[in-house]
Structures are given as structure tokens and as C-alpha cells.
């Protein structure tokens, strides 16, 4: 690589993790105990069990999400969605810190169109901002405002 070429940034996240598995099994055990020991109505337990379906699906399917930033452009993927954007089309990237302290990213294109990156595809914000600046992309930081 020539000296003036910035390092590419690659980020990936898997849905099949030990943390997710432990949390899911723990939740199922607690719901089972509530049903058996406290004699909770089955429909109440089922209602709370429905909230575990997305995590169970992530573990079963092994979903992945991530992004790649290189001199050719920015690519991200999440589930069935995959987006490729050339760096020449990006006017700037807005990094917005939300009230829950998560950082959301939106690409503002020269055409005026906004592309919002899914939170699961967004790399850690400090590394992402550093890589964007190294690739010559302007970055705007906004704290505690709607995206």
C-alpha cells in the first residue's frame, strides 16, 4: 500500500454469541419458573416469551451485520440489506449521540439524500470517525438530537 492510502476499516458483528445465548436461556428459565412456581397464567408467560423470538432467531440463523470502509467506498450489510456507497457521493457523515448514549450514523449525499446506517452495522464511533476523516470524508458530530 502506498503511504498516502488510508487503512481500510472492517467491522462485523454476529448474532450468534455466548452473551445472547446465556441471556436467552436465562430468560426462558425465569419465565418457566414464574409459570410453574408462581402459577402465572400461560398467556402472560407467552406474552413475555414473544419478546425473545428475535434473539432466538438470531441464534438459530446466525445473522451477521457489519460495514467496510475503503478507498472505493462504504459498504454495510444487515440481514438481507446490503448498501454500497462511493466515497465520491458522500457530502458528509452525521454522527449523532442519542439519549441512550448510542451513536447513530447517517450519510448525507451530494444529491441531498440521507442514508441511515443500521445501528448493528455501525462500527465503534471513535474508530469510524477516525477512518472517515483519514479517507477525506467530512464528519459532523451532533449530541442528543434526533437523527
mmCIF file of C-alpha atoms in Angstrom:
data_model
loop_
_atom_site.group_PDB
_atom_site.id
_atom_site.type_symbol
_atom_site.label_atom_id
_atom_site.label_comp_id
_atom_site.label_asym_id
_atom_site.label_seq_id
_atom_site.Cartn_x
_atom_site.Cartn_y
_atom_site.Cartn_z
ATOM 1 C CA UNK A 1 0.000 0.000 0.000
ATOM 2 C CA UNK A 2 1.303 3.468 -0.788
ATOM 3 C CA UNK A 3 1.996 5.697 2.196
ATOM 4 C CA UNK A 4 -0.854 8.128 1.422
ATOM 5 C CA UNK A 5 -3.532 5.395 1.211
ATOM 6 C CA UNK A 6 -5.544 5.255 4.450
ATOM 7 C CA UNK A 7 -6.122 1.938 6.176
ATOM 8 C CA UNK A 8 -9.468 0.288 5.410
ATOM 9 C CA UNK A 9 -11.879 -0.234 8.291
ATOM 10 C CA UNK A 10 -13.749 -3.521 8.585
ATOM 11 C CA UNK A 11 -16.383 -4.185 11.243
ATOM 12 C CA UNK A 12 -18.521 -7.275 11.751
ATOM 13 C CA UNK A 13 -20.981 -8.387 14.398
ATOM 14 C CA UNK A 14 -22.502 -11.839 14.751
ATOM 15 C CA UNK A 15 -25.931 -12.571 16.225
ATOM 16 C CA UNK A 16 -24.760 -15.955 17.494
ATOM 17 C CA UNK A 17 -22.845 -15.019 20.664
ATOM 18 C CA UNK A 18 -22.487 -16.553 24.115
ATOM 19 C CA UNK A 19 -23.939 -13.414 25.699
ATOM 20 C CA UNK A 20 -27.110 -13.691 23.633
ATOM 21 C CA UNK A 21 -27.410 -17.409 24.291
ATOM 22 C CA UNK A 22 -26.972 -17.026 28.074
ATOM 23 C CA UNK A 23 -29.455 -14.144 28.234
ATOM 24 C CA UNK A 24 -31.991 -16.074 26.159
ATOM 25 C CA UNK A 25 -31.756 -19.296 28.183
ATOM 26 C CA UNK A 26 -31.806 -17.293 31.437
ATOM 27 C CA UNK A 27 -34.960 -15.506 30.353
ATOM 28 C CA UNK A 28 -36.635 -18.791 29.401
ATOM 29 C CA UNK A 29 -35.722 -20.321 32.787
ATOM 30 C CA UNK A 30 -37.126 -17.315 34.652
ATOM 31 C CA UNK A 31 -40.344 -17.453 32.610
ATOM 32 C CA UNK A 32 -40.652 -21.188 33.234
ATOM 33 C CA UNK A 33 -40.164 -20.652 36.983
ATOM 34 C CA UNK A 34 -42.747 -17.861 37.020
ATOM 35 C CA UNK A 35 -45.204 -20.169 35.277
ATOM 36 C CA UNK A 36 -44.540 -23.246 37.428
ATOM 37 C CA UNK A 37 -43.753 -21.771 40.855
ATOM 38 C CA UNK A 38 -45.906 -18.646 40.872
ATOM 39 C CA UNK A 39 -48.688 -20.242 38.804
ATOM 40 C CA UNK A 40 -48.774 -17.361 36.354
ATOM 41 C CA UNK A 41 -51.361 -17.518 33.603
ATOM 42 C CA UNK A 42 -49.967 -19.207 30.492
ATOM 43 C CA UNK A 43 -50.941 -16.288 28.269
ATOM 44 C CA UNK A 44 -48.911 -13.836 30.387
ATOM 45 C CA UNK A 45 -45.829 -16.076 30.132
ATOM 46 C CA UNK A 46 -46.445 -16.463 26.398
ATOM 47 C CA UNK A 47 -46.682 -12.683 26.014
ATOM 48 C CA UNK A 48 -43.229 -12.208 27.546
ATOM 49 C CA UNK A 49 -41.886 -15.197 25.633
ATOM 50 C CA UNK A 50 -42.757 -13.427 22.365
ATOM 51 C CA UNK A 51 -40.118 -10.798 23.165
ATOM 52 C CA UNK A 52 -37.410 -13.470 22.972
ATOM 53 C CA UNK A 53 -38.234 -14.505 19.396
ATOM 54 C CA UNK A 54 -35.817 -12.036 17.685
ATOM 55 C CA UNK A 55 -32.885 -13.196 19.844
ATOM 56 C CA UNK A 56 -33.777 -16.852 19.273
ATOM 57 C CA UNK A 57 -33.929 -16.204 15.523
ATOM 58 C CA UNK A 58 -30.512 -14.512 15.575
ATOM 59 C CA UNK A 59 -29.014 -17.535 17.302
ATOM 60 C CA UNK A 60 -30.794 -20.048 15.065
ATOM 61 C CA UNK A 61 -29.986 -18.338 11.750
ATOM 62 C CA UNK A 62 -26.585 -16.958 12.751
ATOM 63 C CA UNK A 63 -27.267 -13.474 11.410
ATOM 64 C CA UNK A 64 -24.417 -11.065 10.846
ATOM 65 C CA UNK A 65 -24.067 -7.352 10.316
ATOM 66 C CA UNK A 66 -21.135 -5.108 9.589
ATOM 67 C CA UNK A 67 -19.511 -2.487 7.437
ATOM 68 C CA UNK A 68 -16.392 -1.940 5.353
ATOM 69 C CA UNK A 69 -14.774 1.406 4.596
ATOM 70 C CA UNK A 70 -12.079 1.534 1.928
ATOM 71 C CA UNK A 71 -10.834 3.949 -0.693
ATOM 72 C CA UNK A 72 -13.523 2.549 -3.025
ATOM 73 C CA UNK A 73 -16.450 3.357 -0.768
ATOM 74 C CA UNK A 74 -18.530 2.447 2.243
ATOM 75 C CA UNK A 75 -20.462 -0.823 2.332
ATOM 76 C CA UNK A 76 -22.714 -2.099 5.074
ATOM 77 C CA UNK A 77 -24.886 -5.141 5.462
ATOM 78 C CA UNK A 78 -27.509 -6.261 7.927
ATOM 79 C CA UNK A 79 -29.737 -9.250 7.325
ATOM 80 C CA UNK A 80 -30.907 -9.129 3.713
ATOM 81 C CA UNK A 81 -29.972 -5.448 3.319
ATOM 82 C CA UNK A 82 -26.677 -4.502 1.677
ATOM 83 C CA UNK A 83 -25.742 -0.956 0.655
ATOM 84 C CA UNK A 84 -22.695 0.278 -1.262
ATOM 85 C CA UNK A 85 -21.901 3.996 -1.479
ATOM 86 C CA UNK A 86 -18.947 5.528 -3.281
ATOM 87 C CA UNK A 87 -16.936 7.989 -1.200
ATOM 88 C CA UNK A 88 -17.288 10.492 -4.071
ATOM 89 C CA UNK A 89 -21.069 10.555 -3.495
ATOM 90 C CA UNK A 90 -20.858 11.352 0.242
ATOM 91 C CA UNK A 91 -21.047 15.025 1.221
ATOM 92 C CA UNK A 92 -20.643 14.315 4.930
ATOM 93 C CA UNK A 93 -21.466 11.802 7.639
ATOM 94 C CA UNK A 94 -23.539 12.807 10.663
ATOM 95 C CA UNK A 95 -22.709 11.009 13.893
ATOM 96 C CA UNK A 96 -25.485 11.632 16.399
ATOM 97 C CA UNK A 97 -25.224 10.670 20.061
ATOM 98 C CA UNK A 98 -28.674 9.650 21.253
ATOM 99 C CA UNK A 99 -30.052 9.992 24.785
ATOM 100 C CA UNK A 100 -29.253 6.337 25.463
ATOM 101 C CA UNK A 101 -25.599 7.185 24.560
ATOM 102 C CA UNK A 102 -25.678 5.078 21.386
ATOM 103 C CA UNK A 103 -24.204 6.729 18.310
ATOM 104 C CA UNK A 104 -26.189 6.608 15.072
ATOM 105 C CA UNK A 105 -24.662 7.358 11.658
ATOM 106 C CA UNK A 106 -26.318 8.948 8.645
ATOM 107 C CA UNK A 107 -24.660 9.564 5.296
ATOM 108 C CA UNK A 108 -25.696 12.794 3.604
ATOM 109 C CA UNK A 109 -25.110 12.526 -0.131
ATOM 110 C CA UNK A 110 -24.406 15.392 -2.506
ATOM 111 C CA UNK A 111 -27.846 14.746 -4.008
ATOM 112 C CA UNK A 112 -29.362 15.696 -0.628
ATOM 113 C CA UNK A 113 -30.468 12.146 0.125
ATOM 114 C CA UNK A 114 -29.854 10.744 3.620
ATOM 115 C CA UNK A 115 -28.876 7.127 4.176
ATOM 116 C CA UNK A 116 -29.095 5.912 7.764
ATOM 117 C CA UNK A 117 -26.790 3.092 8.749
ATOM 118 C CA UNK A 118 -28.400 0.401 10.880
ATOM 119 C CA UNK A 119 -27.098 0.525 14.451
ATOM 120 C CA UNK A 120 -25.939 -3.089 14.242
ATOM 121 C CA UNK A 121 -23.759 -2.248 11.201
ATOM 122 C CA UNK A 122 -22.173 0.884 12.646
ATOM 123 C CA UNK A 123 -18.595 0.448 13.907
ATOM 124 C CA UNK A 124 -17.461 1.981 17.219
ATOM 125 C CA UNK A 125 -17.882 5.712 16.654
ATOM 126 C CA UNK A 126 -14.342 6.828 17.504
ATOM 127 C CA UNK A 127 -12.740 4.345 15.101
ATOM 128 C CA UNK A 128 -15.362 5.118 12.460
ATOM 129 C CA UNK A 129 -14.842 8.884 12.710
ATOM 130 C CA UNK A 130 -11.063 8.494 12.571
ATOM 131 C CA UNK A 131 -11.298 6.275 9.471
ATOM 132 C CA UNK A 132 -13.771 8.590 7.733
ATOM 133 C CA UNK A 133 -11.505 11.596 8.267
ATOM 134 C CA UNK A 134 -8.500 9.611 7.007
ATOM 135 C CA UNK A 135 -10.448 8.837 3.829
ATOM 136 C CA UNK A 136 -11.288 12.525 3.335
ATOM 137 C CA UNK A 137 -14.946 12.359 4.354
ATOM 138 C CA UNK A 138 -16.299 15.267 6.404
ATOM 139 C CA UNK A 139 -17.864 14.308 9.726
ATOM 140 C CA UNK A 140 -20.430 16.271 11.720
ATOM 141 C CA UNK A 141 -20.958 15.418 15.382
ATOM 142 C CA UNK A 142 -24.328 16.111 16.990
ATOM 143 C CA UNK A 143 -25.154 15.301 20.592
ATOM 144 C CA UNK A 144 -28.610 14.393 21.867
ATOM 145 C CA UNK A 145 -30.577 15.457 18.806
ATOM 146 C CA UNK A 146 -32.933 13.457 16.583
ATOM 147 C CA UNK A 147 -31.265 11.904 13.569
#
